[in-house]
Structures are given as structure tokens and as C-alpha cells.
Short mmCIF file of C-alpha atoms in Angstrom, two decimals:
data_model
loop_
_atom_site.label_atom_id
_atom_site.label_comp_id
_atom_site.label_asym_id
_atom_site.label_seq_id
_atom_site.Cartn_x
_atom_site.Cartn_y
_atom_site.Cartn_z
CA UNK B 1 -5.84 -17.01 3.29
CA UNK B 2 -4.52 -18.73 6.18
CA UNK B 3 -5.96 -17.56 9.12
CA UNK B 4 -3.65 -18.40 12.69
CA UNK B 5 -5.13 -15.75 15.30
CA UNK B 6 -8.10 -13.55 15.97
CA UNK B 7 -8.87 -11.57 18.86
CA UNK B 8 -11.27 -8.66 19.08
CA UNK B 9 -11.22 -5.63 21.50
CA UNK B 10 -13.92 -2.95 22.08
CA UNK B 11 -13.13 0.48 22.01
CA UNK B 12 -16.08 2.78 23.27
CA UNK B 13 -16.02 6.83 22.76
CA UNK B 14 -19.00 8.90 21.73
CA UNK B 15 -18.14 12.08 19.10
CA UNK B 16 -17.00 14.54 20.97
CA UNK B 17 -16.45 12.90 24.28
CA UNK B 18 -13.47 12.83 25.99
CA UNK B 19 -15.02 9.38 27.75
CA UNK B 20 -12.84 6.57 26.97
CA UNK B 21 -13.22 2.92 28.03
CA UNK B 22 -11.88 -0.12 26.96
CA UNK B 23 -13.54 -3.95 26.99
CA UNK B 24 -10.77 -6.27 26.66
CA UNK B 25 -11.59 -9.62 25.36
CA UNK B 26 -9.79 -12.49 27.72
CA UNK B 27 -9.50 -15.08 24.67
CA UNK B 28 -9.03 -15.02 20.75
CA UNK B 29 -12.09 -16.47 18.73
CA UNK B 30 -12.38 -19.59 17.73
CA UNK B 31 -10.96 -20.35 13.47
CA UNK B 32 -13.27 -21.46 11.74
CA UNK B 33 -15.40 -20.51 8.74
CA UNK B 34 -16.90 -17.47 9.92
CA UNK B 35 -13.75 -15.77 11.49
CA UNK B 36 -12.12 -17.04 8.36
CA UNK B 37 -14.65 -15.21 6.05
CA UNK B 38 -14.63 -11.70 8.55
CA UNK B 39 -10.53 -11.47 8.31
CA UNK B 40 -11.35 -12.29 4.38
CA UNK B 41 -13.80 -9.59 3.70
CA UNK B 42 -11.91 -6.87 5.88
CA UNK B 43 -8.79 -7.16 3.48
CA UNK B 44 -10.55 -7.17 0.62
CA UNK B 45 -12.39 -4.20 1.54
CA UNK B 46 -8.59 -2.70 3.11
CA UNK B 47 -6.97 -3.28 -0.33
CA UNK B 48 -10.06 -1.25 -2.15
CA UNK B 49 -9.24 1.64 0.11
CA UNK B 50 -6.51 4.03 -0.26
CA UNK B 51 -3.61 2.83 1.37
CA UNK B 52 -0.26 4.44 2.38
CA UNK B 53 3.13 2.62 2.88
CA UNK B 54 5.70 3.39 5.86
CA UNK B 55 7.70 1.56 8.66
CA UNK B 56 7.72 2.02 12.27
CA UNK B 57 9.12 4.99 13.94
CA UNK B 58 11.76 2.75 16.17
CA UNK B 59 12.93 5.98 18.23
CA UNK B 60 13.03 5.54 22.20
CA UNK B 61 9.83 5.39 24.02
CA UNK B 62 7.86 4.14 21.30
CA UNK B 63 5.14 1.64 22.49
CA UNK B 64 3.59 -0.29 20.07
CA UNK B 65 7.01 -0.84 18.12
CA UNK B 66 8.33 -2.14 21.15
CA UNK B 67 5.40 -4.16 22.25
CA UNK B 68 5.15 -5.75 18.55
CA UNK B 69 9.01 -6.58 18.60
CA UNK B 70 8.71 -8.29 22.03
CA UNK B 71 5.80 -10.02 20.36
CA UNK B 72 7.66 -11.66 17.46
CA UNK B 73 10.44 -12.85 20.37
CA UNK B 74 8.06 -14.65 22.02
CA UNK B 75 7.05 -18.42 21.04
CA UNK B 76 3.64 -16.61 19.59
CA UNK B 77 0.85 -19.25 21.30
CA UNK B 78 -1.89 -17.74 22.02
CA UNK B 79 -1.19 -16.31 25.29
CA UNK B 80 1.96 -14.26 23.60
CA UNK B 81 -0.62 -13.12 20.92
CA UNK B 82 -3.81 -11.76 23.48
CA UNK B 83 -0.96 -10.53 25.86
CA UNK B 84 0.50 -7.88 23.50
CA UNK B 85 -2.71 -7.05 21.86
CA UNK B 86 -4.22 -5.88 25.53
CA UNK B 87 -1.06 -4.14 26.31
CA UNK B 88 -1.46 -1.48 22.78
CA UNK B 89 -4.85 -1.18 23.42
CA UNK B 90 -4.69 0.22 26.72
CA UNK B 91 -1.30 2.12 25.37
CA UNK B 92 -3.77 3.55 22.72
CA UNK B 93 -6.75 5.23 25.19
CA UNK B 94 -4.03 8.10 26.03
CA UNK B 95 -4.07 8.80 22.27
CA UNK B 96 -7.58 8.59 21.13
CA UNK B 97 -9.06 10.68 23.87
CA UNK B 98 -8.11 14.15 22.87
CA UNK B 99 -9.19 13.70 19.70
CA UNK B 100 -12.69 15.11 20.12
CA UNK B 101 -13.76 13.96 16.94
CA UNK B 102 -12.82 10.48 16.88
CA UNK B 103 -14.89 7.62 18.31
CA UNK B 104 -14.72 3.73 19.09
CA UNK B 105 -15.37 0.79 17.61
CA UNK B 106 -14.22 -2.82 17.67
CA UNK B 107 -10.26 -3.69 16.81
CA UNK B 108 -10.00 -6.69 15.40
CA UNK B 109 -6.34 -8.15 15.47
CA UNK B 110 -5.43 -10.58 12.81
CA UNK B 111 -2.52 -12.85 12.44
CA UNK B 112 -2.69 -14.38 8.94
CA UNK B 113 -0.59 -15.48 5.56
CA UNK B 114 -2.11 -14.30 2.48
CA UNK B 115 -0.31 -14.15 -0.95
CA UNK B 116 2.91 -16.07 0.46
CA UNK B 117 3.34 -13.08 2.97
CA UNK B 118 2.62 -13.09 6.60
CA UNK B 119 0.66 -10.35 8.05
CA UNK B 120 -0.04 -8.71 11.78
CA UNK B 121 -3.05 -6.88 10.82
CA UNK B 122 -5.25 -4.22 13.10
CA UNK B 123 -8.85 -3.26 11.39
CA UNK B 124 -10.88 -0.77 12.73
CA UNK B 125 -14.60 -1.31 12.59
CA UNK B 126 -17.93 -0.25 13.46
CA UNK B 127 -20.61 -3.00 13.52
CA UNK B 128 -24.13 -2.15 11.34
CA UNK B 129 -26.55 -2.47 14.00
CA UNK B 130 -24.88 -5.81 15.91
CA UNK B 131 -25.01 -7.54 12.73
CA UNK B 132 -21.27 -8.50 12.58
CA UNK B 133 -20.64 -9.16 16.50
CA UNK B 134 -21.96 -10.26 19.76
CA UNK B 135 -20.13 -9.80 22.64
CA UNK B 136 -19.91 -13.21 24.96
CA UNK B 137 -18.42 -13.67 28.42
CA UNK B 138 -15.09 -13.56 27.40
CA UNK B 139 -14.62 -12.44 23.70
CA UNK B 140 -16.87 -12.04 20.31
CA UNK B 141 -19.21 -14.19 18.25
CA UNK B 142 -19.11 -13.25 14.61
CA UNK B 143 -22.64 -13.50 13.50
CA UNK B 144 -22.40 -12.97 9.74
CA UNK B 145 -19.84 -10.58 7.29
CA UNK B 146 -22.90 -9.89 4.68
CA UNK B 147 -22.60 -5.65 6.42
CA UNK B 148 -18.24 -6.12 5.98
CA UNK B 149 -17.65 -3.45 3.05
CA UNK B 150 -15.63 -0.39 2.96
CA UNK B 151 -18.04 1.74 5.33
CA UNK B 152 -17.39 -0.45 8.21
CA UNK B 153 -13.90 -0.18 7.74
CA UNK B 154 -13.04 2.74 9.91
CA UNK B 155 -9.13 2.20 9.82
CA UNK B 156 -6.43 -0.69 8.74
CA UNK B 157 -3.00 -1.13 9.65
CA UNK B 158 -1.30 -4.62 7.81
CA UNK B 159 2.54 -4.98 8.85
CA UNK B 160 3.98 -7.27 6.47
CA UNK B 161 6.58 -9.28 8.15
CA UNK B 162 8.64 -11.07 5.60
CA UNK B 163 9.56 -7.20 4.30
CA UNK B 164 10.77 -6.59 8.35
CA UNK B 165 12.36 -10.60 8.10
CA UNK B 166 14.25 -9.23 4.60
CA UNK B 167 15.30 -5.95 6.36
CA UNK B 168 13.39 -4.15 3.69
CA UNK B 169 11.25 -0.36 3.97
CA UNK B 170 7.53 -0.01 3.63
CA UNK B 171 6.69 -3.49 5.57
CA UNK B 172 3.77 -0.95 7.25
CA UNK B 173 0.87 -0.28 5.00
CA UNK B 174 -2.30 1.26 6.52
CA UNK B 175 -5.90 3.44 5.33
CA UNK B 176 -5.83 6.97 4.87
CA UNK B 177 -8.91 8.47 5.86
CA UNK B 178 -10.15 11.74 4.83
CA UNK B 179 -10.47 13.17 8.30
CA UNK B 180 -6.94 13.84 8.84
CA UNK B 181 -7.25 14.88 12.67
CA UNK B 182 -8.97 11.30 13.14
CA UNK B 183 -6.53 9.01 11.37
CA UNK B 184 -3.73 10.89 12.68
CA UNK B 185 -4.41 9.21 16.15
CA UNK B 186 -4.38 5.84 14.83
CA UNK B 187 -1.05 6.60 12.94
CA UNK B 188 0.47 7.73 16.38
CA UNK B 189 -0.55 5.02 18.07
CA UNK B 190 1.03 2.52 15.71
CA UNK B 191 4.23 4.70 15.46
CA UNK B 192 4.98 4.74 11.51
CA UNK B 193 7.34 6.77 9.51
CA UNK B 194 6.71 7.49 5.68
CA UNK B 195 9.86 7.07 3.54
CA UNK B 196 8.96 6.79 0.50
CA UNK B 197 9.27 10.04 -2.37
CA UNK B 198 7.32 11.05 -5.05
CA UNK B 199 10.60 9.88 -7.29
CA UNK B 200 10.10 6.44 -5.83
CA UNK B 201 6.58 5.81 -6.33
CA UNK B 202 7.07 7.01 -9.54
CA UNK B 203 9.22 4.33 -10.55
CA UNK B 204 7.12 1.94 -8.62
CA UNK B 205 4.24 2.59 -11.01
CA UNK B 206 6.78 2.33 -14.21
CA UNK B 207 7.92 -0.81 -12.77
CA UNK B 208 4.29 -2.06 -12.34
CA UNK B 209 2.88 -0.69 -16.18
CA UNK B 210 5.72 -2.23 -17.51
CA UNK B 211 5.19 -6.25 -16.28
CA UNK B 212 2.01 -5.80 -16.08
CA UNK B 213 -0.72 -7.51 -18.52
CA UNK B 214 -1.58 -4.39 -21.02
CA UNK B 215 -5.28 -3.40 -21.40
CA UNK B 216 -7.20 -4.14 -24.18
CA UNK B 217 -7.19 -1.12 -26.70
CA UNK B 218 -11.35 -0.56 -27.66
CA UNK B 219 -11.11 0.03 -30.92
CA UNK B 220 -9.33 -3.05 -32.18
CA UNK B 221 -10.17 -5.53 -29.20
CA UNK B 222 -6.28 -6.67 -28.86
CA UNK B 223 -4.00 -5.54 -26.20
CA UNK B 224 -2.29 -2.30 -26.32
CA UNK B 225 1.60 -2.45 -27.63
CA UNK B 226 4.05 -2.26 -24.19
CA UNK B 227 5.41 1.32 -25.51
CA UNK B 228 1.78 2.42 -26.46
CA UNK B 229 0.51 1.70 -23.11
CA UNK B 230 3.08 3.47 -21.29
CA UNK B 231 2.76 6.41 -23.77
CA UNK B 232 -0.77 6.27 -22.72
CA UNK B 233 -0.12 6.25 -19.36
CA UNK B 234 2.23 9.24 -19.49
CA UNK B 235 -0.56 11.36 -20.79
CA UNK B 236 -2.97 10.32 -18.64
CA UNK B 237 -0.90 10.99 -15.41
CA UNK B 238 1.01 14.28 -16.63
CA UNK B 239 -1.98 15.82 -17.65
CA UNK B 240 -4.22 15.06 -13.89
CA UNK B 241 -4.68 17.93 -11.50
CA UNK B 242 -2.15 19.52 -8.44
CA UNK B 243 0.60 16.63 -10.12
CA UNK B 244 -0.97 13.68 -8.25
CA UNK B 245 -1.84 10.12 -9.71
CA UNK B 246 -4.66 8.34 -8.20
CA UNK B 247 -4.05 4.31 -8.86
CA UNK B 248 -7.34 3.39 -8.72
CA UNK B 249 -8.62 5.80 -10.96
CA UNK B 250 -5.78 4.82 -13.27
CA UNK B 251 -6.72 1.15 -13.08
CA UNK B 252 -10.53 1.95 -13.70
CA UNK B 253 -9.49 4.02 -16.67
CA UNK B 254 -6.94 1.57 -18.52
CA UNK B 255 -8.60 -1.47 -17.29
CA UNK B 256 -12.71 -1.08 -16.33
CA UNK B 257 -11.65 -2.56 -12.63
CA UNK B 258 -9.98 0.00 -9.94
CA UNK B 259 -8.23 -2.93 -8.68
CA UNK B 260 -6.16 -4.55 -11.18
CA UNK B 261 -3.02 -2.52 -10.94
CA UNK B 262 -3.26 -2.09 -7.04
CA UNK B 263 -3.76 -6.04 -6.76
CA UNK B 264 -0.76 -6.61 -9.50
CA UNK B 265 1.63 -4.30 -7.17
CA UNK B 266 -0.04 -6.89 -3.91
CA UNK B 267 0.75 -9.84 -5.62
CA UNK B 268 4.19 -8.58 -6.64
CA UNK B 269 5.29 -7.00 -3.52
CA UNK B 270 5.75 -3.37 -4.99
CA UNK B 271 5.35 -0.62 -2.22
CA UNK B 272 2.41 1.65 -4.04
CA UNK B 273 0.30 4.27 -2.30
CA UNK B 274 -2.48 4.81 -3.90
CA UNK B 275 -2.46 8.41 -4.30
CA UNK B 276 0.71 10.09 -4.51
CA UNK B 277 2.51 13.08 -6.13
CA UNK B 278 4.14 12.59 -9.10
CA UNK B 279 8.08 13.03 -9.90
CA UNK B 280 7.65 14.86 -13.25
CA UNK B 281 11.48 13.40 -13.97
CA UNK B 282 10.67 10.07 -13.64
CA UNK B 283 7.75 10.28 -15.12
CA UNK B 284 9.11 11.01 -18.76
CA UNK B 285 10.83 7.88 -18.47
CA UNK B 286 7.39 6.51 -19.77
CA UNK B 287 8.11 8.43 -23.11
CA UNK B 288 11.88 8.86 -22.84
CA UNK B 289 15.32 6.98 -22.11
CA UNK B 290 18.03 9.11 -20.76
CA UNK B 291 21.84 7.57 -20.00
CA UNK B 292 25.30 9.80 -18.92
CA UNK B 293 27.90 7.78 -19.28
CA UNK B 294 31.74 7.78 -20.15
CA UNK B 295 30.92 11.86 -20.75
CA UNK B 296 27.96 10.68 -23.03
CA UNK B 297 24.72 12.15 -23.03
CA UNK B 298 21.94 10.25 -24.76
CA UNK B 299 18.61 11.08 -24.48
CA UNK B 300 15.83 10.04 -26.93
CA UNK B 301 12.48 8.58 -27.21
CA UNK B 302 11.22 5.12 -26.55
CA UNK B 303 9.84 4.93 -29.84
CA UNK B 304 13.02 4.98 -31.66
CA UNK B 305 14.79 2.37 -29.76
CA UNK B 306 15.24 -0.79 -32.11
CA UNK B 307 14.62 1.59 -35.02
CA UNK B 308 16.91 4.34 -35.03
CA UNK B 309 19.02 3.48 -31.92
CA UNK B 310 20.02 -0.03 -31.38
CA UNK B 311 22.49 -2.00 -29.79
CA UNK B 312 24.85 -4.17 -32.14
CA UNK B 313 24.32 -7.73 -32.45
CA UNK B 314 27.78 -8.43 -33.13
CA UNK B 315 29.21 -6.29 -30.35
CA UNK B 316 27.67 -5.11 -27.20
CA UNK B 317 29.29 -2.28 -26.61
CA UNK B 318 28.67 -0.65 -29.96
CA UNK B 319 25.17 1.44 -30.15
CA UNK B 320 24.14 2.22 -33.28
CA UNK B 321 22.74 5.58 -34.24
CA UNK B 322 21.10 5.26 -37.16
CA UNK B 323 19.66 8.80 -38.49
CA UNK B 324 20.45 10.73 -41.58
CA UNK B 325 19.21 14.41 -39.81
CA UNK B 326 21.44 13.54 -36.63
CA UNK B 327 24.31 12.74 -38.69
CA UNK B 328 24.07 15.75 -40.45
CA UNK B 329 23.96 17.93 -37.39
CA UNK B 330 26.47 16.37 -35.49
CA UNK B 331 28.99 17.41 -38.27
CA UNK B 332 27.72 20.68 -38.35
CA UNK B 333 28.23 21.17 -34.57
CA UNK B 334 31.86 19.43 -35.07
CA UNK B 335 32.65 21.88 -37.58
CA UNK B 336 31.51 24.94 -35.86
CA UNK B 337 33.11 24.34 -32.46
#
């Protein structure tokens, strides 16, 4: 990780309070090894949480979309940088305070590249009895990131900005917490849009099982066979509750490690949530292959390709079928209709 810019703000608002106030810190913190190590330990402990993928909703009157645009038109010194991060917190007080279950904590604003991508990043936490931070005359001190884990992370929002450079969707990611009515707020603040189907995070995750590294199968202590893993996969997905895949669970099934296949879609730039509904279509594209073409309907299992369905090596446009039972009832369908 390359860490560029840091600045934290305080947020203060008691559960069930309709209080608000705001300490705005007049400088970013220093980088160095302990800033270095806090951004560090917060996206770790954002990538083991369940994250969503979306872009910003660009529609008229939207502040934070504007204010992060005007941002990135700036020369970005660190001026630019503390200027628009004051600006959205003060934007976000309006939205936080009817939320009478919400409360504050410290925002911690991160400019960093990680992975070849740069990132604008906002984490939400709440310090473990002033372990993490001191507040000084005009910003933070970190003290230590030994109490940085998952509990501390309140919310995350990482805006990837190569994907907004490429003009491609889901450059947004953020947490999803549990308490909808409390991570709502956040998500309205930020101003994001989900895109993304059911029929594209589907293919998303066959995309992913099918580059990825297979598991190692138990019983033999090799890895699993490409097809057998994503035969395995089908029945492990089609057969889990209300049609939803969970991605970690999935990893710490296949793999022992509930990160594996959330880092591989990180590393690879593959827009995953983490839990989504799945497209029961798509999804037999684990077990099947289905093409329409030139009034041609062919539909038949992975298993067979190479064996009873090929494509000739002399000719490319010739597939083979070879099968003794579908010969036979093609002819009798010829001769019947």
C-alpha cells in the first residue's frame, strides 16, 4: 500500500440523540509508519466484511458526487484534499441526525494505491477506549492499530478510481451493515446507485471459479478437476437457502479461508458482492453449455464436451456429435415429422 493522504474528522451523536456536532480536523496526519499501518488494517478488516458494489447517483443536487468530482479537478495538494473532506462532512450532519439510532465516531479519509488501483476511501470507526486516537490541536495522533478489527469498523466506502478513469460501473464498493436504518444514512450521504443483477453476479462468480486456483479435494490431497469444481460449486450454491450465495461462506467451504475467492475477485478487478441472489439461469452454466445459433439449439452438459461433442481439428466450423442414442433419435424425430 501506498499511502498519499490521511485526514481524520470526529463525528459526535449519542444513540438516540438528535445532538449532532462535528470536530473538524484543520490538517491531514502526518505518513508515516503508524498512519501507514491504521489505513492497512482498516482495509483488511473492510475486505473481510460484506461488501456491496454501486456507482454514484450523479442526478442534480447531489453533494458528495459533486464535491468528489470538483475534488479530482483540482491539483489534489493537500489543501484540495482537507477542503473537500470538511465540506461532506458538514453536508453529512443533515443526514445522520434523524436517524435516532445511529451514532458518531471518527471518519477517517484515505487517499491510497493498493493492488495497482487508486482508492478515495471513507472508514467509519469507533475507537476502543482512546486506544487508536488522540485528538491534538489541530488533527489526530494514531497511538497504536493492535484494537483495528472488524468491530471497530462501523462503515467503509472505497471508490475505486481507475474503474471511474476507464468509464466503467461498480467503481463504488462499501459495508453493508445489518442495521439497515443505520447504514442507509451513510449510503445517502455518499449518493450510490446499485446496478448490478443477480444475472451479473452470477457470472461474476463463474468467471472467478473458473481462473481461479481449484481447492484441494480431501480425499486424494490433489486439486479438484476445473469441471469437478464447478460441478461442486453448482451444488453447493443451488442447494443454499431463500436462492442467495454467501462468498465467504463459499470460500471457507471450498478453500478453509473465507477470503480466498473475495481476495482473487480484489486482485482481479471483478465487481462481487458478497452476498447476493442467485440467477438460477446462469447458474446452470456451471453444469451446462447452452448456444442458439443459425436456428440451432444445443444444449448439453459440460461433462461431455471433448468426449461426445467436440469441435473438429481439421475444420472449425464443424462440431462433432458423437453419440450412438442421439443419432438414433434424431432419425426417429426426422422420420416422424
Amino acid at each position: 500500500m501506498e499511502l498519499r493522504k490521511i485526514i481524520i474528522h470526529e463525528l459526535i451523536k449519542e444513540k438516540e440523540s438528535r445532538e449532532v456536532a462535528i470536530e473538524l480536523s484543520e490538517e491531514l496526519i502526518p505518513i508515516n509508519e503508524e498512519s501507514t499501518a491504521l489505513v492497512s488494517a482498516l482495509s483488511d478488516s473492510y475486505k473481510s466484511d460484506r461488501i456491496l458494489y454501486a456507482i454514484f447517483d450523479n442526478s442534480e443536487g447531489k453533494y458528495f458526487p459533486e464535491k468528489f468530482s470538483e475534488y479530482r479537478e483540482t491539483h489534489r495538494n493537500n489543501d484540495d484534499f482537507i477542503t473537500f473532506t470538511r465540506l461532506v462532512m458538514g453536508n453529512l450532519v443533515e443526514f445522520i441526525r434523524p436517524v435516532i439510532f445511529a451514532t458518531g465516531g471518527y471518519f477517517v479519509f484515505a487517499e491510497y494505491s493498493e493492488n495497482g488501483y487508486n482508492f478515495v476511501s471513507i472508514f467509519l470507526i469507533r475507537d476502543v477506549e482512546g486506544r487508536i486516537l488522540r485528538r491534538t490541536q489541530n488533527s489526530f495522533s494514531i497511538q497504536t492499530v493492535e484494537y483495528v478489527d472488524t468491530k471497530n469498523l462501523a462503515m467503509a466506502c472505497r471508490i475505486n478510481e481507475n474503474r471511474i478513469d476507464d468509464e466503467e460501473i461498480n467503481y463504488i464498493s462499501f459495508t453493508q451493515l445489518r442495521q439497515q436504518e443505520v447504514s442507509e444514512y451513510f449510503k445517502t450521504w455518499v449518493s450510490i446507485q446499485q446496478l448490478e443483477s443477480s444475472s451479473d453476479y452470477t457470472k461474476a462468480l463463474y468467471t472467478i471459479i473458473s481462473q481461479i486456483v481449484p481447492p484441494i479435494n480431501p480425499e486424494t490431497n490433489v486439486q479438484y478437476p476445473i469441471e469437478t469444481f464447478r460441478n461442486l460449486v453448482y451444488s453447493y450454491t443451488s442447494s443454499s437457502p431463500n436462492n442467495t450465495v454467501n462468498i465467504r461462506d463459499l470460500s471457507q467451504h471450498f478453500y478453509g479461508n473465507p477470503n480466498t475467492v473475495s481476495d482473487y475477485a480484489n486482485e482481479n478487478d471483478i465487481s462481487l458482492d458478497t452476498e447476493f441472489r442467485y440467477n438460477k439461469r446462469q447458474l446452470r452454466k456451471f453444469i451446462k453449455l447452452e448456444v442458439n445459433r443459425d436456428g440451432i439449439n444445443l444444449k448439453f452438459s459440460r461433462g461431455t464436451l471433448n468426449d461426445k461433442i467436440r469441435i473438429s481439428e481439421e475444420d472449425p466450423n464443424i462440431v462433432i456429435i458423437e453419440s450412438e442414442s442421439f443419432a438414433n433419435a434424431l432419425r426417429v424425430e426426422i422420420d416422424n415429422n
